[in-house]
PDB file of C-alpha atoms in Angstrom:
ATOM      1  CA  MET C   1      62.977  22.144 -33.004  1.00  0.00           C
ATOM      2  CA  SER C   2      60.929  21.803 -36.209  1.00  0.00           C
ATOM      3  CA  PHE C   3      59.287  18.504 -37.125  1.00  0.00           C
ATOM      4  CA  ASP C   4      61.282  16.338 -39.540  1.00  0.00           C
ATOM      5  CA  ALA C   5      58.955  13.838 -41.218  1.00  0.00           C
ATOM      6  CA  SER C   6      61.905  11.832 -42.551  1.00  0.00           C
ATOM      7  CA  GLU C   7      63.637  11.254 -39.199  1.00  0.00           C
ATOM      8  CA  TYR C   8      61.977   7.974 -38.181  1.00  0.00           C
ATOM      9  CA  GLY C   9      62.650   6.359 -41.543  1.00  0.00           C
ATOM     10  CA  ARG C  10      66.316   7.320 -41.455  1.00  0.00           C
ATOM     11  CA  HIS C  11      66.713   5.289 -38.275  1.00  0.00           C
ATOM     12  CA  VAL C  12      64.669   2.215 -39.200  1.00  0.00           C
ATOM     13  CA  ALA C  13      64.152   1.866 -42.961  1.00  0.00           C
ATOM     14  CA  ASP C  14      66.869  -0.729 -43.568  1.00  0.00           C
ATOM     15  CA  VAL C  15      65.552  -3.074 -40.853  1.00  0.00           C
ATOM     16  CA  TYR C  16      61.872  -2.129 -40.731  1.00  0.00           C
ATOM     17  CA  ASP C  17      60.519  -5.115 -42.636  1.00  0.00           C
ATOM     18  CA  GLU C  18      62.512  -7.723 -40.735  1.00  0.00           C
ATOM     19  CA  THR C  19      61.781  -6.057 -37.370  1.00  0.00           C
ATOM     20  CA  TYR C  20      58.025  -6.271 -37.924  1.00  0.00           C
ATOM     21  CA  ALA C  21      57.916  -9.424 -40.042  1.00  0.00           C
ATOM     22  CA  HIS C  22      56.093 -11.229 -37.211  1.00  0.00           C
ATOM     23  CA  LEU C  23      53.016  -9.005 -37.621  1.00  0.00           C
ATOM     24  CA  THR C  24      50.251 -10.356 -39.827  1.00  0.00           C
ATOM     25  CA  ALA C  25      48.344  -8.007 -42.109  1.00  0.00           C
ATOM     26  CA  ASP C  26      45.554 -10.411 -43.097  1.00  0.00           C
ATOM     27  CA  ASP C  27      42.798  -9.096 -40.800  1.00  0.00           C
ATOM     28  CA  ALA C  28      43.691  -5.487 -41.577  1.00  0.00           C
ATOM     29  CA  VAL C  29      43.651  -6.047 -45.324  1.00  0.00           C
ATOM     30  CA  ASP C  30      40.327  -7.906 -45.211  1.00  0.00           C
ATOM     31  CA  ARG C  31      38.737  -5.136 -43.146  1.00  0.00           C
ATOM     32  CA  LEU C  32      40.137  -2.353 -45.329  1.00  0.00           C
ATOM     33  CA  VAL C  33      38.944  -3.992 -48.540  1.00  0.00           C
ATOM     34  CA  THR C  34      35.436  -4.056 -47.076  1.00  0.00           C
ATOM     35  CA  LEU C  35      35.588  -0.453 -45.836  1.00  0.00           C
ATOM     36  CA  ALA C  36      37.083   0.878 -49.073  1.00  0.00           C
ATOM     37  CA  GLU C  37      34.291  -0.662 -51.136  1.00  0.00           C
ATOM     38  CA  ASP C  38      35.522   0.077 -54.672  1.00  0.00           C
ATOM     39  CA  GLY C  39      38.419   2.338 -53.615  1.00  0.00           C
ATOM     40  CA  PRO C  40      40.648   4.158 -54.283  1.00  0.00           C
ATOM     41  CA  VAL C  41      42.740   4.265 -51.089  1.00  0.00           C
ATOM     42  CA  CYS C  42      45.318   6.763 -49.827  1.00  0.00           C
ATOM     43  CA  GLU C  43      47.607   5.680 -46.985  1.00  0.00           C
ATOM     44  CA  PHE C  44      49.279   8.300 -44.798  1.00  0.00           C
ATOM     45  CA  GLY C  45      52.643   6.972 -43.596  1.00  0.00           C
ATOM     46  CA  ILE C  46      52.672   4.285 -46.266  1.00  0.00           C
ATOM     47  CA  GLY C  47      56.180   3.161 -45.322  1.00  0.00           C
ATOM     48  CA  THR C  48      57.494   0.110 -47.168  1.00  0.00           C
ATOM     49  CA  GLY C  49      54.013  -1.048 -48.141  1.00  0.00           C
ATOM     50  CA  ARG C  50      53.113  -3.526 -45.386  1.00  0.00           C
ATOM     51  CA  LEU C  51      49.401  -2.819 -45.948  1.00  0.00           C
ATOM     52  CA  ALA C  52      49.426  -0.970 -49.263  1.00  0.00           C
ATOM     53  CA  LEU C  53      50.905  -3.780 -51.349  1.00  0.00           C
ATOM     54  CA  PRO C  54      48.384  -6.424 -50.215  1.00  0.00           C
ATOM     55  CA  LEU C  55      45.603  -3.927 -50.968  1.00  0.00           C
ATOM     56  CA  VAL C  56      46.948  -3.465 -54.508  1.00  0.00           C
ATOM     57  CA  ARG C  57      47.027  -7.242 -54.929  1.00  0.00           C
ATOM     58  CA  ARG C  58      43.384  -7.345 -53.852  1.00  0.00           C
ATOM     59  CA  GLY C  59      42.534  -5.076 -56.773  1.00  0.00           C
ATOM     60  CA  LEU C  60      42.414  -1.636 -55.137  1.00  0.00           C
ATOM     61  CA  SER C  61      44.078   1.475 -56.493  1.00  0.00           C
ATOM     62  CA  VAL C  62      46.410   2.790 -53.765  1.00  0.00           C
ATOM     63  CA  ALA C  63      48.380   6.018 -53.345  1.00  0.00           C
ATOM     64  CA  GLY C  64      50.202   7.334 -50.316  1.00  0.00           C
ATOM     65  CA  VAL C  65      52.175   9.942 -48.430  1.00  0.00           C
ATOM     66  CA  GLU C  66      55.456   9.077 -46.714  1.00  0.00           C
ATOM     67  CA  GLY C  67      57.924  11.295 -44.879  1.00  0.00           C
ATOM     68  CA  SER C  68      60.980   9.126 -45.466  1.00  0.00           C
ATOM     69  CA  PRO C  69      62.582   8.715 -48.905  1.00  0.00           C
ATOM     70  CA  ALA C  70      64.380   5.658 -47.520  1.00  0.00           C
ATOM     71  CA  MET C  71      61.070   3.978 -46.687  1.00  0.00           C
ATOM     72  CA  VAL C  72      59.732   4.816 -50.158  1.00  0.00           C
ATOM     73  CA  ALA C  73      62.832   3.233 -51.692  1.00  0.00           C
ATOM     74  CA  GLY C  74      62.020   0.059 -49.764  1.00  0.00           C
ATOM     75  CA  LEU C  75      58.489   0.112 -51.174  1.00  0.00           C
ATOM     76  CA  ARG C  76      59.711   0.699 -54.720  1.00  0.00           C
ATOM     77  CA  ALA C  77      62.084  -2.278 -54.489  1.00  0.00           C
ATOM     78  CA  LYS C  78      59.192  -4.715 -53.935  1.00  0.00           C
ATOM     79  CA  PRO C  79      56.967  -6.383 -56.535  1.00  0.00           C
ATOM     80  CA  ASP C  80      54.050  -4.073 -57.446  1.00  0.00           C
ATOM     81  CA  GLY C  81      55.713  -1.180 -55.606  1.00  0.00           C
ATOM     82  CA  ASP C  82      55.859   0.790 -58.840  1.00  0.00           C
ATOM     83  CA  GLN C  83      52.049   0.736 -59.048  1.00  0.00           C
ATOM     84  CA  ILE C  84      51.683   3.056 -56.049  1.00  0.00           C
ATOM     85  CA  GLU C  85      51.950   6.833 -56.392  1.00  0.00           C
ATOM     86  CA  VAL C  86      53.709   8.219 -53.317  1.00  0.00           C
ATOM     87  CA  ALA C  87      54.125  11.865 -52.354  1.00  0.00           C
ATOM     88  CA  VAL C  88      57.113  12.425 -50.072  1.00  0.00           C
ATOM     89  CA  GLY C  89      56.487  14.784 -47.165  1.00  0.00           C
ATOM     90  CA  ASP C  90      54.524  15.478 -43.988  1.00  0.00           C
ATOM     91  CA  PHE C  91      51.172  13.676 -44.174  1.00  0.00           C
ATOM     92  CA  SER C  92      49.499  16.366 -42.065  1.00  0.00           C
ATOM     93  CA  ALA C  93      49.949  18.785 -44.963  1.00  0.00           C
ATOM     94  CA  VAL C  94      50.883  17.074 -48.253  1.00  0.00           C
ATOM     95  CA  ARG C  95      48.096  16.464 -50.784  1.00  0.00           C
ATOM     96  CA  VAL C  96      47.828  13.603 -53.240  1.00  0.00           C
ATOM     97  CA  PRO C  97      45.792  14.385 -56.384  1.00  0.00           C
ATOM     98  CA  GLY C  98      42.318  12.909 -56.573  1.00  0.00           C
ATOM     99  CA  GLU C  99      39.464  11.941 -54.266  1.00  0.00           C
ATOM    100  CA  PHE C 100      39.541   8.744 -52.235  1.00  0.00           C
ATOM    101  CA  ALA C 101      37.022   6.336 -50.778  1.00  0.00           C
ATOM    102  CA  LEU C 102      39.309   5.644 -47.834  1.00  0.00           C
ATOM    103  CA  VAL C 103      42.301   7.275 -46.164  1.00  0.00           C
ATOM    104  CA  LEU C 104      44.336   5.008 -43.899  1.00  0.00           C
ATOM    105  CA  LEU C 105      46.627   5.903 -40.988  1.00  0.00           C
ATOM    106  CA  ALA C 106      47.742   2.643 -39.392  1.00  0.00           C
ATOM    107  CA  PHE C 107      50.136   1.269 -36.795  1.00  0.00           C
ATOM    108  CA  ASN C 108      50.065   4.229 -34.350  1.00  0.00           C
ATOM    109  CA  THR C 109      51.428   6.617 -36.977  1.00  0.00           C
ATOM    110  CA  ILE C 110      49.080   9.438 -35.917  1.00  0.00           C
ATOM    111  CA  PHE C 111      51.260   9.692 -32.795  1.00  0.00           C
ATOM    112  CA  ALA C 112      54.375  10.386 -34.881  1.00  0.00           C
ATOM    113  CA  LEU C 113      53.113  13.928 -35.408  1.00  0.00           C
ATOM    114  CA  PRO C 114      54.670  16.311 -32.874  1.00  0.00           C
ATOM    115  CA  ASP C 115      51.671  18.002 -31.255  1.00  0.00           C
ATOM    116  CA  GLN C 116      47.902  18.341 -31.141  1.00  0.00           C
ATOM    117  CA  ALA C 117      47.836  21.045 -33.801  1.00  0.00           C
ATOM    118  CA  ALA C 118      49.625  18.786 -36.282  1.00  0.00           C
ATOM    119  CA  GLN C 119      47.257  15.926 -35.490  1.00  0.00           C
ATOM    120  CA  VAL C 120      44.211  18.144 -36.056  1.00  0.00           C
ATOM    121  CA  ALA C 121      45.781  19.260 -39.345  1.00  0.00           C
ATOM    122  CA  CYS C 122      46.213  15.595 -40.271  1.00  0.00           C
ATOM    123  CA  PHE C 123      42.514  14.892 -39.730  1.00  0.00           C
ATOM    124  CA  ARG C 124      41.631  17.908 -41.855  1.00  0.00           C
ATOM    125  CA  ASN C 125      44.042  16.770 -44.559  1.00  0.00           C
ATOM    126  CA  ALA C 126      42.472  13.316 -44.505  1.00  0.00           C
ATOM    127  CA  ALA C 127      38.998  14.835 -44.880  1.00  0.00           C
ATOM    128  CA  ALA C 128      40.233  16.946 -47.802  1.00  0.00           C
ATOM    129  CA  HIS C 129      41.338  13.751 -49.585  1.00  0.00           C
ATOM    130  CA  LEU C 130      37.999  11.979 -49.096  1.00  0.00           C
ATOM    131  CA  ARG C 131      35.075  11.967 -51.445  1.00  0.00           C
ATOM    132  CA  SER C 132      31.667  12.619 -49.896  1.00  0.00           C
ATOM    133  CA  GLY C 133      30.901   9.765 -47.497  1.00  0.00           C
ATOM    134  CA  GLY C 134      34.503   8.510 -47.591  1.00  0.00           C
ATOM    135  CA  ARG C 135      36.189   6.942 -44.575  1.00  0.00           C
ATOM    136  CA  PHE C 136      39.287   7.780 -42.532  1.00  0.00           C
ATOM    137  CA  VAL C 137      40.638   4.743 -40.657  1.00  0.00           C
ATOM    138  CA  VAL C 138      43.020   5.210 -37.714  1.00  0.00           C
ATOM    139  CA  GLU C 139      44.789   2.374 -35.881  1.00  0.00           C
ATOM    140  CA  ALA C 140      46.464   3.343 -32.597  1.00  0.00           C
ATOM    141  CA  TRP C 141      47.280   2.152 -29.112  1.00  0.00           C
ATOM    142  CA  VAL C 142      45.329   3.335 -26.097  1.00  0.00           C
ATOM    143  CA  PRO C 143      47.489   5.396 -23.702  1.00  0.00           C
ATOM    144  CA  ASP C 144      48.303   3.512 -20.494  1.00  0.00           C
ATOM    145  CA  PRO C 145      50.131   5.785 -18.015  1.00  0.00           C
ATOM    146  CA  GLY C 146      49.680   3.132 -15.319  1.00  0.00           C
ATOM    147  CA  ALA C 147      52.227   0.944 -17.101  1.00  0.00           C
ATOM    148  CA  PHE C 148      54.974   3.427 -16.160  1.00  0.00           C
ATOM    149  CA  ARG C 149      56.896   3.585 -12.880  1.00  0.00           C
ATOM    150  CA  ALA C 150      58.600   6.899 -12.070  1.00  0.00           C
ATOM    151  CA  GLY C 151      57.825   7.945 -15.623  1.00  0.00           C
ATOM    152  CA  ALA C 152      59.660   5.073 -17.303  1.00  0.00           C
ATOM    153  CA  ALA C 153      58.911   1.582 -18.603  1.00  0.00           C
ATOM    154  CA  LEU C 154      60.727  -1.345 -20.177  1.00  0.00           C
ATOM    155  CA  ARG C 155      58.796  -4.112 -21.902  1.00  0.00           C
ATOM    156  CA  PRO C 156      59.483  -7.051 -24.190  1.00  0.00           C
ATOM    157  CA  VAL C 157      57.894  -6.696 -27.620  1.00  0.00           C
ATOM    158  CA  ARG C 158      59.070  -9.963 -29.126  1.00  0.00           C
ATOM    159  CA  VAL C 159      61.179 -12.832 -27.830  1.00  0.00           C
ATOM    160  CA  ALA C 160      62.262 -15.450 -30.356  1.00  0.00           C
ATOM    161  CA  GLU C 161      65.199 -17.796 -30.849  1.00  0.00           C
ATOM    162  CA  ASP C 162      66.856 -15.471 -33.343  1.00  0.00           C
ATOM    163  CA  GLU C 163      65.707 -12.067 -32.062  1.00  0.00           C
ATOM    164  CA  VAL C 164      64.759 -10.157 -28.931  1.00  0.00           C
ATOM    165  CA  LEU C 165      62.939  -6.849 -29.315  1.00  0.00           C
ATOM    166  CA  LEU C 166      62.635  -4.644 -26.207  1.00  0.00           C
ATOM    167  CA  GLU C 167      61.143  -1.181 -25.836  1.00  0.00           C
ATOM    168  CA  ALA C 168      62.388   1.404 -23.336  1.00  0.00           C
ATOM    169  CA  ALA C 169      60.056   4.368 -22.864  1.00  0.00           C
ATOM    170  CA  VAL C 170      59.960   7.640 -20.928  1.00  0.00           C
ATOM    171  CA  LEU C 171      56.623   9.375 -20.360  1.00  0.00           C
ATOM    172  CA  HIS C 172      56.077  13.152 -20.372  1.00  0.00           C
ATOM    173  CA  PRO C 173      52.408  13.336 -19.270  1.00  0.00           C
ATOM    174  CA  ALA C 174      52.101  17.127 -19.181  1.00  0.00           C
ATOM    175  CA  GLU C 175      52.773  17.174 -22.933  1.00  0.00           C
ATOM    176  CA  GLN C 176      51.131  13.803 -23.713  1.00  0.00           C
ATOM    177  CA  ARG C 177      54.470  12.777 -25.138  1.00  0.00           C
ATOM    178  CA  MET C 178      56.450   9.562 -24.985  1.00  0.00           C
ATOM    179  CA  THR C 179      60.003   8.998 -26.156  1.00  0.00           C
ATOM    180  CA  THR C 180      60.951   5.424 -26.946  1.00  0.00           C
ATOM    181  CA  THR C 181      63.878   3.391 -28.136  1.00  0.00           C
ATOM    182  CA  LYS C 182      63.416  -0.168 -29.289  1.00  0.00           C
ATOM    183  CA  LEU C 183      66.435  -2.407 -28.757  1.00  0.00           C
ATOM    184  CA  ARG C 184      66.668  -5.112 -31.405  1.00  0.00           C
ATOM    185  CA  VAL C 185      69.076  -7.855 -30.371  1.00  0.00           C
ATOM    186  CA  THR C 186      70.149 -10.424 -32.969  1.00  0.00           C
ATOM    187  CA  ASP C 187      73.272 -12.473 -33.621  1.00  0.00           C
ATOM    188  CA  SER C 188      74.490  -9.468 -35.635  1.00  0.00           C
ATOM    189  CA  GLY C 189      74.475  -7.241 -32.557  1.00  0.00           C
ATOM    190  CA  ILE C 190      72.243  -4.595 -30.991  1.00  0.00           C
ATOM    191  CA  ARG C 191      70.343  -2.044 -33.050  1.00  0.00           C
ATOM    192  CA  LEU C 192      68.687   1.036 -31.503  1.00  0.00           C
ATOM    193  CA  LEU C 193      65.431   2.222 -33.096  1.00  0.00           C
ATOM    194  CA  PRO C 194      64.320   5.564 -31.570  1.00  0.00           C
ATOM    195  CA  ALA C 195      60.909   7.193 -32.000  1.00  0.00           C
ATOM    196  CA  ASN C 196      58.863  10.045 -30.551  1.00  0.00           C
ATOM    197  CA  HIS C 197      55.121   9.880 -29.879  1.00  0.00           C
ATOM    198  CA  ARG C 198      52.557  12.565 -29.091  1.00  0.00           C
ATOM    199  CA  TYR C 199      49.809  10.305 -27.824  1.00  0.00           C
ATOM    200  CA  ALA C 200      46.086  11.031 -27.689  1.00  0.00           C
ATOM    201  CA  TRP C 201      43.134   9.260 -26.114  1.00  0.00           C
ATOM    202  CA  PRO C 202      40.394   7.896 -28.391  1.00  0.00           C
ATOM    203  CA  ALA C 203      37.952  10.619 -27.308  1.00  0.00           C
ATOM    204  CA  GLU C 204      40.477  13.276 -28.308  1.00  0.00           C
ATOM    205  CA  LEU C 205      40.781  11.704 -31.758  1.00  0.00           C
ATOM    206  CA  ASP C 206      36.979  11.737 -32.023  1.00  0.00           C
ATOM    207  CA  LEU C 207      36.990  15.482 -31.390  1.00  0.00           C
ATOM    208  CA  MET C 208      39.686  15.986 -34.024  1.00  0.00           C
ATOM    209  CA  ALA C 209      37.450  14.160 -36.480  1.00  0.00           C
ATOM    210  CA  GLU C 210      34.511  16.416 -35.638  1.00  0.00           C
ATOM    211  CA  LEU C 211      36.677  19.491 -36.177  1.00  0.00           C
ATOM    212  CA  ALA C 212      37.503  18.099 -39.627  1.00  0.00           C
ATOM    213  CA  GLY C 213      33.869  17.490 -40.574  1.00  0.00           C
ATOM    214  CA  MET C 214      33.832  13.743 -39.906  1.00  0.00           C
ATOM    215  CA  ARG C 215      31.915  11.545 -37.479  1.00  0.00           C
ATOM    216  CA  ARG C 216      32.884   8.259 -35.913  1.00  0.00           C
ATOM    217  CA  GLU C 217      31.253   5.274 -37.586  1.00  0.00           C
ATOM    218  CA  HIS C 218      33.009   2.380 -35.796  1.00  0.00           C
ATOM    219  CA  ARG C 219      35.513   1.695 -33.052  1.00  0.00           C
ATOM    220  CA  TRP C 220      36.894  -1.816 -32.612  1.00  0.00           C
ATOM    221  CA  ALA C 221      39.578  -3.344 -30.433  1.00  0.00           C
ATOM    222  CA  ASP C 222      41.394  -4.752 -33.471  1.00  0.00           C
ATOM    223  CA  TRP C 223      41.125  -5.376 -37.195  1.00  0.00           C
ATOM    224  CA  ALA C 224      38.955  -8.441 -36.565  1.00  0.00           C
ATOM    225  CA  ALA C 225      36.285  -6.018 -35.266  1.00  0.00           C
ATOM    226  CA  ARG C 226      36.260  -7.350 -31.719  1.00  0.00           C
ATOM    227  CA  PRO C 227      34.368  -5.027 -29.342  1.00  0.00           C
ATOM    228  CA  PHE C 228      36.282  -2.102 -27.848  1.00  0.00           C
ATOM    229  CA  THR C 229      36.146  -2.384 -24.035  1.00  0.00           C
ATOM    230  CA  ASP C 230      37.779  -0.998 -20.898  1.00  0.00           C
ATOM    231  CA  GLU C 231      40.501  -3.623 -21.286  1.00  0.00           C
ATOM    232  CA  SER C 232      41.344  -2.820 -24.918  1.00  0.00           C
ATOM    233  CA  ARG C 233      44.921  -1.719 -25.395  1.00  0.00           C
ATOM    234  CA  GLN C 234      44.535  -0.625 -29.001  1.00  0.00           C
ATOM    235  CA  HIS C 235      41.756   0.523 -31.286  1.00  0.00           C
ATOM    236  CA  VAL C 236      40.753   0.737 -34.910  1.00  0.00           C
ATOM    237  CA  SER C 237      38.548   3.791 -35.386  1.00  0.00           C
ATOM    238  CA  VAL C 238      36.598   4.541 -38.553  1.00  0.00           C
ATOM    239  CA  TYR C 239      35.513   8.113 -39.271  1.00  0.00           C
ATOM    240  CA  ARG C 240      33.244   9.125 -42.106  1.00  0.00           C
ATOM    241  CA  ARG C 241      33.180  12.389 -43.999  1.00  0.00           C
ATOM    242  CA  GLU C 242      29.745  13.943 -43.947  1.00  0.00           C
ATOM    243  CA  GLU C 243      27.724  13.451 -47.116  1.00  0.00           C
ATOM    244  CA  ALA C 244      27.590  16.550 -49.288  1.00  0.00           C
TER     245      ALA C 244
END
């Protein structure tokens, strides 16, 4: 089956913002403003603008690539959404005109690509967008096969008075693939939010960067730049394109 970059957005676009409204973007935006220096910024998987819009409001020029027209419509409906140029398509291949100080791929979106080849292509596409010395920033979770029993796991993501968000997952370790469905329970009923992930360990991402002519500059446990350790369950990795 061929990769459909619009599939995830078709399932989640209408509830994406309210599902993830509990996540704060402040630390991420502060860190990205520092890393981008004077900009401009290109975000792969820009979605409805959770990070892009705050960056615009901080004075940066932002463009993006997004696979889902429905997600782009959500971005366009927001204040300042019309200031962001968005190319619709697969961010492992689609080019946005211009050179950028920073390319961003946040919130585990690198794992939405279907296989290693597509992820390597994504790193190369990011490098092609960067000016000399520009940065590619990747936020992703650290694979944790030990969290699965008999290849499956169920975990609470959020429990609140008005919403319960659960995630059911099945692991396919031979392919480094995980299929998930989030179950969002509210007083309106149950909503299923499916997604597919081709996961990669941080060291594998480092090698992809090297293949694309970039080197790792930083790796932190979160956007607040806490140290990355054996216990870290996510990472923010910063890669830099070699100076010309």
